[in-house]
Each structure stands twice: as C-alpha cells, then as structure tokens.
Amino acid sequence: HRRSLHEQLRSLQRRGASLLLSQGIFQTHGWWREAAWQKLQSQICPQLREALEDDRALMADLDQRLKRVEKQLKDSAPKELPKGFGRLTFVLLLREICTYQRFKSRRNVGGFTGLCGGVSRSADYHVDLSINKAGSGFLRMELVELAWRMTYWQPQYTGLKVWNRLKAHGAVASKRRRKTAIVAVARQLAVDIWKWQTGQVTPEQLGWQMDLAA
C-alpha cells in the first residue's frame, strides 16, 4: 500500500514536470512545492495553472495518506535497533521477507535477495557474471541503501571488511569497484540480519551499536 501511494505521488510529480517542459519551462525541480509554485504561476497560462493546482491538491492528499501509512509501519518496529537502520527500513524489509525463519542457510538468503553473482560455465570455460537480480528488486534496493548507511553509522560492523579494504585505496578505487563492494556489503548484511533475527548471533558480535531507532 505504501509503494502504491508513493508511485501515485511520483506519477503526479512527473506529469507536472512534463507539462511544464512542454511549455518551455525547464525549472521543474520540486515544482509542486510552495516556494517554487509561487514563482511558476506567473509563467504559465491559466489553463495549465488550473490543471497543476488540481494535481497539487491530489499530491497533498496522497502525501498525508503516505505519512499516515509510514507512521503505522514505524510504530510496529522495535524501539531499539542498530544505529542507522531506521524503523521504516526494518519494517519494510520484514514485510517483504514475511519471516526470517523461512531461510535454512545463508545461501537461501543470498539467493532470495538476488545479490549473488551469476556464473557462465561450460567444460573448462568459466566466467563470473554480475548479480543475477532474482527475487524482489525492492528488497535489493532497500538492502543496498541500508548498506551505504552502515558504512557511515556502523564503522565497526564485521561485514564491512570488503568495503574497508577498498576504502584503503582512497581515490584509486574506481566507481565500478565501489559499486561491487557495496553490493557485497548488502549481501552480507542480508545474511547477518537473518542470523540476528533467528538468534544465531547478537548485534554486539556483529559490531553493531544499538540505539533508539529514528
């Protein structure tokens, strides 16, 4: 439901930007916000202004509904979580997975997330491919976003070994290598969250600092 509301909101934002571009107005970033809208009104015809006003009213309503849904989701999260997780992220991951008890091994977790590398093999021929992207794209997006936050909020996290080795190279590390490393962190993070939620490890063993969730 949250994703549906969010997509409707984004759709209206994109529609408004498209209409403005069709009239030769290129300052479309955040066009629906009050400050930007006050500047735009004098540049557009009455018919377009009326259409966009209707869209802004719809967006305001969707935004309130979205905030209400997100508050309900956040309220269902534990009060204490690893620093940097956030209540909404924790709940969205859980809702997407349904239950962490469904997995029997770390390979099951990696396979479900689609963050495992593919392989092309025939006889002596062997090539490692990029991640197979099986399963939920939304889950991968949330894990990669969380992995970036962990590099900042949880520097002692044991799953950051690959990232820390890359970081030691400084500016030498290419954008591609950084992207590969953060995907590896996201994959390990999914496994560690599963271990934590099934009682196999404690946050302290993973190097996580616990805090009241934001």
C-alpha positions as a Markdown table, in Angstrom:
| # | Residue | x | y | z |
|---|---|---|---|---|
| 1 | His | 0.0 | 0.0 | 0.0 |
| 2 | Arg | 2.8 | 2.4 | 0.8 |
| 3 | Arg | 4.5 | 1.7 | -2.5 |
| 4 | Ser | 1.3 | 2.2 | -4.4 |
| 5 | Leu | 0.7 | 5.6 | -2.7 |
| 6 | His | 4.4 | 6.6 | -3.3 |
| 7 | Glu | 4.1 | 5.7 | -7.0 |
| 8 | Gln | 0.9 | 7.7 | -7.4 |
| 9 | Leu | 2.7 | 10.7 | -5.9 |
| 10 | Arg | 5.7 | 10.3 | -8.1 |
| 11 | Ser | 3.4 | 9.9 | -11.2 |
| 12 | Leu | 1.8 | 13.3 | -10.5 |
| 13 | Gln | 5.2 | 14.9 | -9.9 |
| 14 | Arg | 6.4 | 13.6 | -13.3 |
| 15 | Arg | 3.2 | 14.6 | -15.0 |
| 16 | Gly | 3.5 | 18.2 | -13.8 |
| 17 | Ala | 7.2 | 18.4 | -14.8 |
| 18 | Ser | 6.3 | 17.0 | -18.3 |
| 19 | Leu | 3.5 | 19.6 | -18.8 |
| 20 | Leu | 5.9 | 22.4 | -17.8 |
| 21 | Leu | 8.6 | 21.2 | -20.1 |
| 22 | Ser | 6.0 | 21.1 | -23.0 |
| 23 | Gln | 5.6 | 24.8 | -22.4 |
| 24 | Gly | 9.4 | 25.5 | -22.5 |
| 25 | Ile | 9.8 | 25.8 | -18.7 |
| 26 | Phe | 12.8 | 23.9 | -17.6 |
| 27 | Gln | 12.9 | 24.8 | -13.9 |
| 28 | Thr | 10.7 | 21.8 | -12.9 |
| 29 | His | 12.6 | 20.5 | -9.9 |
| 30 | Gly | 10.2 | 20.5 | -6.9 |
| 31 | Trp | 7.6 | 22.4 | -9.0 |
| 32 | Trp | 4.8 | 21.4 | -6.6 |
| 33 | Arg | 6.5 | 22.9 | -3.5 |
| 34 | Glu | 5.0 | 26.2 | -2.4 |
| 35 | Ala | 8.1 | 28.4 | -3.0 |
| 36 | Ala | 8.7 | 27.0 | -6.5 |
| 37 | Trp | 5.0 | 27.2 | -7.3 |
| 38 | Gln | 4.7 | 30.8 | -6.4 |
| 39 | Lys | 7.4 | 31.6 | -8.9 |
| 40 | Leu | 5.9 | 29.4 | -11.7 |
| 41 | Gln | 2.4 | 30.7 | -11.6 |
| 42 | Ser | 3.2 | 33.9 | -13.5 |
| 43 | Gln | 5.0 | 32.0 | -16.2 |
| 44 | Ile | 2.1 | 29.6 | -17.2 |
| 45 | Cys | -1.3 | 30.1 | -18.9 |
| 46 | Pro | -4.5 | 29.9 | -16.7 |
| 47 | Gln | -5.5 | 26.5 | -18.1 |
| 48 | Leu | -2.2 | 24.9 | -17.2 |
| 49 | Arg | -2.2 | 26.7 | -13.8 |
| 50 | Glu | -5.6 | 25.2 | -13.0 |
| 51 | Ala | -4.6 | 21.7 | -14.1 |
| 52 | Leu | -1.4 | 21.8 | -11.9 |
| 53 | Glu | -3.4 | 23.3 | -9.0 |
| 54 | Asp | -5.6 | 20.2 | -9.1 |
| 55 | Asp | -2.5 | 18.0 | -9.2 |
| 56 | Arg | -1.0 | 19.8 | -6.2 |
| 57 | Ala | -4.3 | 19.2 | -4.3 |
| 58 | Leu | -4.2 | 15.5 | -5.1 |
| 59 | Met | -0.5 | 15.3 | -4.2 |
| 60 | Ala | -1.2 | 17.0 | -0.8 |
| 61 | Asp | -3.8 | 14.4 | -0.1 |
| 62 | Leu | -1.6 | 11.5 | -1.1 |
| 63 | Asp | 1.3 | 12.9 | 0.9 |
| 64 | Gln | -0.9 | 12.9 | 4.1 |
| 65 | Arg | -2.0 | 9.4 | 3.4 |
| 66 | Leu | 1.5 | 8.2 | 2.8 |
| 67 | Lys | 2.7 | 9.8 | 6.1 |
| 68 | Arg | -0.1 | 8.1 | 8.0 |
| 69 | Val | 0.8 | 4.7 | 6.5 |
| 70 | Glu | 4.5 | 5.2 | 7.2 |
| 71 | Lys | 3.8 | 6.2 | 10.8 |
| 72 | Gln | 1.8 | 3.0 | 11.3 |
| 73 | Leu | 4.7 | 1.0 | 9.9 |
| 74 | Lys | 7.2 | 2.8 | 12.1 |
| 75 | Asp | 5.1 | 2.2 | 15.2 |
| 76 | Ser | 5.2 | -1.6 | 14.6 |
| 77 | Ala | 9.1 | -1.6 | 14.7 |
| 78 | Pro | 11.1 | -2.4 | 17.8 |
| 79 | Lys | 12.1 | 0.6 | 19.8 |
| 80 | Glu | 15.8 | -0.3 | 19.8 |
| 81 | Leu | 17.6 | -1.1 | 16.5 |
| 82 | Pro | 21.1 | -1.0 | 15.2 |
| 83 | Lys | 22.2 | 2.6 | 14.7 |
| 84 | Gly | 21.5 | 3.7 | 11.1 |
| 85 | Phe | 18.8 | 1.1 | 10.4 |
| 86 | Gly | 15.7 | 3.2 | 10.9 |
| 87 | Arg | 12.3 | 1.8 | 11.9 |
| 88 | Leu | 10.8 | 2.2 | 8.4 |
| 89 | Thr | 13.6 | 0.3 | 6.7 |
| 90 | Phe | 13.5 | -2.5 | 9.3 |
| 91 | Val | 9.7 | -3.0 | 8.9 |
| 92 | Leu | 9.8 | -2.8 | 5.1 |
| 93 | Leu | 12.5 | -5.5 | 4.9 |
| 94 | Leu | 10.4 | -7.7 | 7.2 |
| 95 | Arg | 7.2 | -7.1 | 5.3 |
| 96 | Glu | 9.0 | -8.1 | 2.0 |
| 97 | Ile | 10.5 | -11.2 | 3.5 |
| 98 | Cys | 7.5 | -12.1 | 5.7 |
| 99 | Thr | 9.5 | -14.1 | 8.2 |
| 100 | Tyr | 13.3 | -14.7 | 8.6 |
| 101 | Gln | 12.6 | -18.3 | 9.8 |
| 102 | Arg | 11.8 | -19.3 | 6.2 |
| 103 | Phe | 15.5 | -19.5 | 5.4 |
| 104 | Lys | 17.6 | -22.5 | 6.3 |
| 105 | Ser | 21.0 | -21.3 | 5.3 |
| 106 | Arg | 22.9 | -18.2 | 4.2 |
| 107 | Arg | 22.7 | -19.5 | 0.6 |
| 108 | Asn | 18.9 | -19.3 | 0.8 |
| 109 | Val | 19.2 | -15.7 | 2.0 |
| 110 | Gly | 21.6 | -14.7 | -0.8 |
| 111 | Gly | 19.5 | -16.5 | -3.4 |
| 112 | Phe | 16.3 | -14.8 | -2.3 |
| 113 | Thr | 17.8 | -11.3 | -2.5 |
| 114 | Gly | 19.2 | -11.7 | -6.0 |
| 115 | Leu | 22.5 | -10.3 | -4.8 |
| 116 | Cys | 24.5 | -13.4 | -5.7 |
| 117 | Gly | 26.8 | -13.3 | -8.7 |
| 118 | Gly | 25.9 | -15.4 | -11.8 |
| 119 | Val | 28.2 | -17.9 | -13.5 |
| 120 | Ser | 28.6 | -18.9 | -17.1 |
| 121 | Arg | 30.3 | -22.3 | -17.3 |
| 122 | Ser | 30.8 | -25.0 | -19.9 |
| 123 | Ala | 33.6 | -27.7 | -19.6 |
| 124 | Asp | 36.8 | -25.7 | -18.8 |
| 125 | Tyr | 35.1 | -22.4 | -19.6 |
| 126 | His | 34.2 | -20.3 | -16.5 |
| 127 | Val | 33.2 | -16.7 | -16.3 |
| 128 | Asp | 31.8 | -14.9 | -13.2 |
| 129 | Leu | 28.9 | -12.7 | -14.1 |
| 130 | Ser | 27.2 | -9.7 | -12.4 |
| 131 | Ile | 24.5 | -10.4 | -9.8 |
| 132 | Asn | 21.5 | -12.4 | -11.1 |
| 133 | Lys | 18.9 | -10.0 | -9.8 |
| 134 | Ala | 16.5 | -12.8 | -8.9 |
| 135 | Gly | 13.7 | -12.2 | -6.5 |
| 136 | Ser | 12.5 | -8.8 | -5.3 |
| 137 | Gly | 14.0 | -5.7 | -6.8 |
| 138 | Phe | 12.5 | -3.6 | -4.0 |
| 139 | Leu | 14.3 | -5.8 | -1.4 |
| 140 | Arg | 17.7 | -5.3 | -3.2 |
| 141 | Met | 17.1 | -1.5 | -3.3 |
| 142 | Glu | 16.4 | -1.4 | 0.4 |
| 143 | Leu | 19.5 | -3.5 | 1.3 |
| 144 | Val | 21.9 | -1.5 | -0.9 |
| 145 | Glu | 20.6 | 1.7 | 0.6 |
| 146 | Leu | 21.0 | 0.3 | 4.1 |
| 147 | Ala | 24.5 | -0.9 | 3.2 |
| 148 | Trp | 25.5 | 2.7 | 2.3 |
| 149 | Arg | 24.2 | 3.9 | 5.7 |
| 150 | Met | 26.1 | 1.1 | 7.5 |
| 151 | Thr | 29.4 | 2.4 | 6.1 |
| 152 | Tyr | 28.7 | 5.7 | 7.9 |
| 153 | Trp | 26.8 | 4.7 | 11.1 |
| 154 | Gln | 28.4 | 1.3 | 11.8 |
| 155 | Pro | 32.2 | 1.6 | 11.0 |
| 156 | Gln | 32.8 | -1.4 | 13.4 |
| 157 | Tyr | 30.4 | -3.7 | 11.5 |
| 158 | Thr | 32.2 | -7.0 | 10.7 |
| 159 | Gly | 30.5 | -7.1 | 7.3 |
| 160 | Leu | 32.5 | -4.1 | 6.1 |
| 161 | Lys | 35.7 | -5.9 | 5.5 |
| 162 | Val | 35.5 | -5.7 | 1.7 |
| 163 | Trp | 34.5 | -2.1 | 1.9 |
| 164 | Asn | 37.3 | -1.1 | 4.3 |
| 165 | Arg | 39.9 | -2.8 | 2.1 |
| 166 | Leu | 38.6 | -0.8 | -0.9 |
| 167 | Lys | 38.5 | 2.4 | 1.2 |
| 168 | Ala | 42.2 | 2.0 | 2.0 |
| 169 | His | 42.9 | 2.6 | -1.7 |
| 170 | Gly | 41.4 | 6.0 | -1.5 |
| 171 | Ala | 40.9 | 7.8 | -4.8 |
| 172 | Val | 42.4 | 4.8 | -6.6 |
| 173 | Ala | 39.2 | 2.8 | -6.2 |
| 174 | Ser | 37.0 | 3.2 | -9.3 |
| 175 | Lys | 33.3 | 3.8 | -9.2 |
| 176 | Arg | 32.7 | 0.3 | -10.5 |
| 177 | Arg | 34.8 | -1.3 | -7.7 |
| 178 | Arg | 32.9 | 0.8 | -5.1 |
| 179 | Lys | 29.6 | -0.4 | -6.5 |
| 180 | Thr | 30.7 | -4.0 | -6.5 |
| 181 | Ala | 31.9 | -3.6 | -2.9 |
| 182 | Ile | 28.7 | -2.1 | -1.7 |
| 183 | Val | 26.7 | -4.9 | -3.3 |
| 184 | Ala | 28.9 | -7.4 | -1.4 |
| 185 | Val | 28.1 | -5.5 | 1.8 |
| 186 | Ala | 24.4 | -5.6 | 1.1 |
| 187 | Arg | 24.5 | -9.3 | 0.5 |
| 188 | Gln | 26.4 | -9.9 | 3.8 |
| 189 | Leu | 24.0 | -7.6 | 5.6 |
| 190 | Ala | 21.0 | -9.6 | 4.5 |
| 191 | Val | 22.7 | -12.8 | 5.9 |
| 192 | Asp | 23.6 | -11.0 | 9.2 |
| 193 | Ile | 20.1 | -9.6 | 9.7 |
| 194 | Trp | 18.8 | -13.2 | 9.2 |
| 195 | Lys | 21.3 | -14.5 | 11.7 |
| 196 | Trp | 20.4 | -11.8 | 14.2 |
| 197 | Gln | 16.6 | -12.2 | 13.8 |
| 198 | Thr | 16.9 | -16.0 | 14.2 |
| 199 | Gly | 19.0 | -15.8 | 17.3 |
| 200 | Gln | 22.3 | -17.1 | 15.8 |
| 201 | Val | 24.3 | -14.0 | 16.7 |
| 202 | Thr | 23.9 | -10.9 | 18.8 |
| 203 | Pro | 24.3 | -7.3 | 17.5 |
| 204 | Glu | 27.4 | -7.0 | 19.6 |
| 205 | Gln | 29.0 | -9.9 | 17.9 |
| 206 | Leu | 28.4 | -8.2 | 14.5 |
| 207 | Gly | 29.9 | -5.0 | 15.8 |
| 208 | Trp | 26.6 | -3.1 | 15.7 |
| 209 | Gln | 25.9 | -0.2 | 18.0 |
| 210 | Met | 22.3 | -0.3 | 19.2 |
| 211 | Asp | 20.3 | 2.8 | 19.6 |
| 212 | Leu | 16.7 | 4.1 | 19.8 |
| 213 | Ala | 15.5 | 3.9 | 16.3 |
| 214 | Ala | 14.9 | 7.1 | 14.4 |
